[in-house]
CSV table of C-alpha atoms in Angstrom, one decimal:
chain,number,residue,atom,x,y,z
L,1,MET,CA,-35.5,-5.1,44.9
L,2,MET,CA,-37.3,-2.0,43.4
L,3,LYS,CA,-34.1,0.3,44.1
L,4,LYS,CA,-31.9,-2.5,42.1
L,5,ILE,CA,-34.7,-2.5,39.3
L,6,LYS,CA,-34.7,1.2,38.9
L,7,ILE,CA,-30.6,1.4,38.8
L,8,ASN,CA,-30.6,-1.6,36.1
L,9,ILE,CA,-33.3,0.9,33.9
L,10,LEU,CA,-31.2,3.7,34.6
L,11,LEU,CA,-27.8,2.0,33.3
L,12,SER,CA,-30.0,0.9,30.4
L,13,PHE,CA,-30.9,4.1,29.6
L,14,LEU,CA,-27.6,5.7,29.8
L,15,VAL,CA,-26.0,3.1,27.5
L,16,MET,CA,-28.6,3.7,24.7
L,17,ILE,CA,-28.2,7.3,25.2
L,18,ASN,CA,-24.3,6.6,24.7
L,19,VAL,CA,-25.1,4.5,21.6
L,20,CYS,CA,-27.4,7.0,20.1
L,21,PHE,CA,-24.7,9.8,20.6
L,22,SER,CA,-21.6,7.9,19.2
L,23,GLN,CA,-23.7,7.2,15.9
L,24,THR,CA,-24.6,10.9,15.5
L,25,LYS,CA,-21.5,12.2,16.6
L,26,LYS,CA,-19.9,14.0,13.4
L,27,GLN,CA,-16.3,13.0,12.5
L,28,TYR,CA,-13.7,15.0,10.8
L,29,ALA,CA,-11.0,14.1,8.2
L,30,LYS,CA,-7.2,14.7,8.5
L,31,ALA,CA,-6.9,14.2,4.5
L,32,LYS,CA,-8.7,13.8,1.2
L,33,VAL,CA,-7.5,11.4,-1.4
L,34,SER,CA,-8.4,11.9,-4.7
L,35,TYR,CA,-8.5,8.8,-7.1
L,36,SER,CA,-8.8,8.4,-10.7
L,37,LEU,CA,-10.2,5.5,-12.6
L,38,LYS,CA,-9.0,3.7,-15.6
L,39,ILE,CA,-10.6,1.0,-17.4
L,40,ALA,CA,-8.9,-1.1,-20.2
L,41,LEU,CA,-11.5,-3.9,-21.8
L,42,ASP,CA,-9.9,-7.3,-22.2
L,43,LYS,CA,-11.4,-9.6,-24.7
L,44,ASP,CA,-10.1,-12.5,-22.9
L,45,LEU,CA,-12.0,-11.8,-19.6
L,46,ALA,CA,-15.5,-13.7,-19.4
L,47,LYS,CA,-17.0,-10.6,-17.8
L,48,HIS,CA,-15.8,-8.1,-20.4
L,49,LYS,CA,-16.9,-10.8,-23.5
L,50,VAL,CA,-20.1,-10.4,-22.2
L,51,LEU,CA,-20.1,-6.7,-21.9
L,52,LEU,CA,-18.8,-6.5,-25.2
L,53,SER,CA,-21.2,-8.9,-27.0
L,54,SER,CA,-24.3,-7.5,-25.0
L,55,PHE,CA,-23.7,-3.5,-25.1
L,56,PRO,CA,-21.2,-3.1,-27.9
L,57,LYS,CA,-21.9,0.6,-28.3
L,58,ARG,CA,-21.9,1.4,-25.0
L,59,ALA,CA,-18.8,-0.9,-24.1
L,60,ILE,CA,-16.5,1.1,-26.5
L,61,LYS,CA,-17.4,4.3,-24.6
L,62,ILE,CA,-16.5,2.7,-21.1
L,63,ALA,CA,-12.8,3.7,-21.1
L,64,THR,CA,-13.7,7.4,-21.8
L,65,ILE,CA,-16.3,7.7,-19.4
L,66,ALA,CA,-14.4,6.4,-16.7
L,67,SER,CA,-11.8,9.2,-17.2
L,68,GLU,CA,-14.9,11.5,-16.0
L,69,PHE,CA,-15.0,9.8,-12.5
L,70,ASP,CA,-14.0,11.6,-9.6
L,71,PHE,CA,-13.5,9.2,-6.5
L,72,SER,CA,-12.7,10.5,-3.0
L,73,LEU,CA,-11.1,8.8,0.1
L,74,VAL,CA,-11.4,10.8,3.3
L,75,PHE,CA,-9.9,9.8,6.8
L,76,ASN,CA,-8.7,10.2,10.2
L,77,GLU,CA,-6.9,8.2,12.7
L,78,THR,CA,-9.7,5.6,13.3
L,79,SER,CA,-11.6,5.2,10.0
L,80,SER,CA,-12.5,6.3,6.5
L,81,MET,CA,-14.9,6.7,3.8
L,82,PHE,CA,-14.5,6.1,0.0
L,83,TYR,CA,-17.3,7.5,-2.1
L,84,LEU,CA,-17.9,8.5,-5.9
L,85,GLU,CA,-18.3,12.5,-6.1
L,86,LYS,CA,-21.9,13.5,-7.5
L,87,LYS,CA,-21.4,15.0,-11.0
L,88,LEU,CA,-23.1,14.6,-14.7
L,89,PHE,CA,-21.8,12.3,-17.0
L,90,SER,CA,-21.7,12.3,-20.9
L,91,ASP,CA,-23.4,9.3,-21.1
L,92,ASN,CA,-25.1,8.0,-17.9
L,93,ARG,CA,-25.5,4.4,-19.3
L,94,ALA,CA,-21.8,3.8,-20.0
L,95,ALA,CA,-21.2,5.5,-16.7
L,96,SER,CA,-23.4,2.7,-15.2
L,97,LEU,CA,-21.6,0.0,-16.7
L,98,ALA,CA,-18.1,1.5,-15.8
L,99,ILE,CA,-19.1,1.7,-12.3
L,100,ILE,CA,-20.1,-2.0,-12.4
L,101,LEU,CA,-16.7,-2.9,-13.6
L,102,SER,CA,-14.9,-0.7,-11.0
L,103,GLY,CA,-16.4,-2.9,-8.2
L,104,TYR,CA,-17.9,0.2,-6.7
L,105,PHE,CA,-21.5,-0.7,-5.7
L,106,GLY,CA,-21.7,2.1,-3.0
L,107,ARG,CA,-19.8,4.0,-0.1
L,108,VAL,CA,-17.1,2.0,1.9
L,109,LYS,CA,-16.1,2.7,5.5
L,110,GLN,CA,-13.2,1.3,6.3
L,111,GLN,CA,-12.4,0.7,10.4
L,112,GLU,CA,-9.3,-1.1,12.3
L,113,ASN,CA,-10.9,-4.8,11.9
L,114,ASP,CA,-13.3,-4.8,9.1
L,115,TYR,CA,-14.7,-2.6,6.5
L,116,ILE,CA,-18.6,-1.8,5.6
L,117,THR,CA,-19.9,-1.3,2.0
L,118,GLU,CA,-23.1,0.3,1.3
L,119,ASN,CA,-24.5,-2.3,-1.0
L,120,LEU,CA,-27.5,-0.6,-2.7
L,121,GLN,CA,-29.0,-3.9,-4.4
L,122,GLU,CA,-32.3,-3.2,-6.3
L,123,ASN,CA,-33.6,-6.6,-6.3
L,124,PHE,CA,-33.2,-8.2,-2.8
L,125,GLY,CA,-32.6,-5.1,-0.7
L,126,LYS,CA,-30.3,-2.5,0.4
L,127,PHE,CA,-27.8,-3.2,3.2
L,128,LEU,CA,-24.7,-2.2,5.0
L,129,VAL,CA,-22.5,-5.4,4.6
L,130,SER,CA,-19.4,-5.9,7.1
L,131,ARG,CA,-16.7,-7.6,5.6
L,132,LEU,CA,-13.3,-8.7,6.8
L,133,TYR,CA,-10.1,-7.2,5.1
L,134,GLN,CA,-8.1,-9.1,2.4
L,135,LYS,CA,-5.0,-11.4,3.0
L,136,TRP,CA,-1.9,-9.7,1.7
L,137,GLN,CA,1.2,-11.2,0.3
L,138,LEU,CA,3.7,-8.4,0.8
L,139,HIS,CA,6.6,-8.1,-1.7
L,140,GLU,CA,10.1,-6.5,-1.8
L,141,GLU,CA,9.2,-4.7,-5.2
L,142,THR,CA,9.0,-1.0,-5.2
L,143,LYS,CA,8.5,1.8,-7.7
L,144,LYS,CA,8.3,5.7,-7.0
L,145,ILE,CA,4.6,7.1,-7.9
L,146,GLY,CA,4.8,10.8,-7.8
L,147,ASP,CA,6.6,11.9,-4.6
L,148,TYR,CA,5.9,8.5,-2.9
L,149,LEU,CA,8.1,5.3,-2.7
L,150,CYS,CA,5.3,2.5,-2.8
L,151,PHE,CA,5.9,-1.0,-2.1
L,152,LYS,CA,3.9,-3.8,-3.7
L,153,ALA,CA,1.4,-6.2,-2.0
L,154,THR,CA,-0.9,-8.6,-4.1
L,155,THR,CA,-4.1,-10.7,-3.1
L,156,PHE,CA,-7.0,-12.3,-4.7
L,157,TYR,CA,-10.4,-13.6,-4.4
L,158,THR,CA,-12.4,-16.1,-5.9
L,159,THR,CA,-15.9,-16.5,-7.3
L,160,THR,CA,-18.4,-19.5,-8.4
L,161,ASN,CA,-20.8,-19.4,-11.3
L,162,PRO,CA,-24.1,-20.9,-11.5
L,163,LYS,CA,-22.6,-24.1,-12.8
L,164,GLY,CA,-20.0,-24.3,-10.2
L,165,LYS,CA,-16.9,-23.2,-12.1
L,166,ILE,CA,-14.4,-20.8,-9.9
L,167,PHE,CA,-12.7,-17.8,-11.2
L,168,LYS,CA,-9.8,-16.3,-9.4
L,169,HIS,CA,-9.5,-12.4,-9.6
L,170,ASN,CA,-6.1,-10.9,-8.6
L,171,PHE,CA,-5.2,-7.4,-7.4
L,172,THR,CA,-2.0,-5.6,-7.1
L,173,ALA,CA,-1.8,-2.7,-4.4
L,174,TRP,CA,1.2,-0.3,-4.2
L,175,TYR,CA,1.2,1.3,-0.9
L,176,THR,CA,3.5,4.0,0.7
L,177,PRO,CA,4.5,3.8,4.6
L,178,GLN,CA,5.1,7.5,4.0
L,179,ILE,CA,1.5,8.2,4.8
L,180,PRO,CA,0.9,5.5,7.3
L,181,TYR,CA,-3.0,5.0,7.3
L,182,LYS,CA,-4.0,1.4,6.4
L,183,PHE,CA,-6.9,2.8,3.9
L,184,GLY,CA,-7.3,2.6,0.2
L,185,PRO,CA,-10.1,2.6,-2.8
L,186,VAL,CA,-13.2,0.2,-2.6
L,187,GLY,CA,-12.2,-1.4,0.5
L,188,TYR,CA,-8.9,-2.6,-0.1
L,189,GLY,CA,-6.7,-1.9,3.0
L,190,ASN,CA,-5.1,-2.9,6.1
L,191,LEU,CA,-1.9,-2.6,4.6
L,192,PRO,CA,1.3,-0.6,6.1
L,193,GLY,CA,0.4,2.7,4.5
L,194,LEU,CA,-2.0,4.3,2.0
L,195,ILE,CA,-2.8,2.6,-1.2
L,196,ILE,CA,-1.2,4.9,-3.8
L,197,GLU,CA,-2.4,2.5,-6.8
L,198,LEU,CA,-4.7,-0.4,-7.0
L,199,GLN,CA,-4.5,-2.5,-10.2
L,200,GLY,CA,-7.4,-5.1,-10.8
L,201,GLU,CA,-8.6,-6.9,-14.0
L,202,GLY,CA,-8.6,-4.1,-16.3
L,203,VAL,CA,-9.0,-1.5,-13.8
L,204,THR,CA,-6.7,0.9,-11.9
L,205,PHE,CA,-7.1,3.2,-9.2
L,206,GLY,CA,-4.6,6.0,-9.0
L,207,VAL,CA,-3.9,9.0,-6.7
L,208,LYS,CA,-4.4,12.4,-8.4
L,209,LYS,CA,-4.2,14.5,-5.5
L,210,ILE,CA,-3.9,14.4,-1.7
L,211,GLN,CA,-4.9,17.5,0.8
L,212,PHE,CA,-4.2,17.4,4.2
L,213,TYR,CA,-6.3,19.4,6.8
L,214,ASP,CA,-5.3,21.6,9.7
L,215,GLU,CA,-5.1,19.4,13.0
L,216,ASN,CA,-8.1,21.4,14.4
L,217,GLU,CA,-10.0,21.9,11.4
L,218,LYS,CA,-13.8,20.8,11.9
L,219,SER,CA,-15.9,22.4,8.9
L,220,LYS,CA,-18.3,21.1,6.2
L,221,LYS,CA,-15.5,20.6,3.9
L,222,ASN,CA,-13.6,18.0,5.7
L,223,ARG,CA,-16.7,16.3,7.5
L,224,ILE,CA,-16.7,12.6,6.9
L,225,PRO,CA,-19.8,11.5,5.3
L,226,ARG,CA,-22.1,9.0,7.2
L,227,PHE,CA,-23.9,5.9,6.0
L,228,ARG,CA,-28.0,6.2,5.6
L,229,ARG,CA,-29.9,4.2,8.0
L,230,LEU,CA,-29.8,0.5,6.3
L,231,LYS,CA,-29.7,-2.7,8.0
L,232,ARG,CA,-26.3,-4.1,8.6
L,233,ILE,CA,-25.6,-8.0,7.8
L,234,THR,CA,-22.5,-10.0,7.4
L,235,GLU,CA,-21.1,-10.8,4.2
L,236,GLU,CA,-22.0,-14.4,4.2
L,237,GLU,CA,-25.7,-13.2,5.0
L,238,PHE,CA,-25.4,-10.9,1.9
L,239,GLU,CA,-24.1,-13.7,-0.2
L,240,LYS,CA,-26.7,-16.0,0.9
L,241,LEU,CA,-29.7,-13.7,-0.1
L,242,ALA,CA,-27.7,-12.7,-3.4
L,243,ALA,CA,-27.5,-16.6,-4.2
L,244,GLU,CA,-31.3,-16.9,-3.7
L,245,ASP,CA,-32.0,-14.0,-5.8
L,246,GLU,CA,-29.8,-15.3,-8.7
L,247,LYS,CA,-31.8,-18.8,-8.4
L,248,ARG,CA,-35.1,-16.8,-8.8
L,249,TRP,CA,-33.6,-14.9,-11.7
L,250,LEU,CA,-32.4,-18.2,-13.5
L,251,LYS,CA,-36.1,-19.7,-12.9
L,252,ARG,CA,-37.9,-16.8,-14.4
L,253,LYS,CA,-35.6,-17.1,-17.5
L,254,ASN,CA,-36.1,-20.4,-18.0
């Protein structure tokens, strides 16, 4: 009996070591994609109306400040990481508003079955949030972007405001099977090729440059960044926490 217990303890210890090793093992990218961001404020969109009325001076700078952003996507065969490159902006407050409009709330790791967002919320906590991929509708329409023949795909998601009104948010992706990796900006992916352009509501991510690395290169420049150690929760758990925080905010406001 004691021998069996010792074997079970040893097996548990080996599993724990393996998990720890897999979490700390460095991963290296096969390619790095640089994305630009373009923002065009639309007075007919509710969120843009609020922005224009609440921050009129900053809002007019958003389109210009967005051109200063450099987003990067690094990936290998199994996963990717999407992140905003660190740099100084000409107007940090306008940059913060532009980042919110872009839909970027922290680094995004894409995997085979889901993607993880690093939601760095200040009010109710900082989390790694596991989310399922979008369901896409594939179209026959194509267009050439740079050297790549791209195919059209569309998707949407809905949000509900505190009054129960539902809003639909549409997105269009242009992906290329010429680069057969299912990744893209801000968590959009799981298509039959890399997303070269992603169009949202007044927001467009577009590829500026693609750099491929040598097959056996393992250096600091192509190392895939890792998440900080944060609690990992599901999207449903995150939305519940966000809803509770919104209720507290509305109570304080009233």
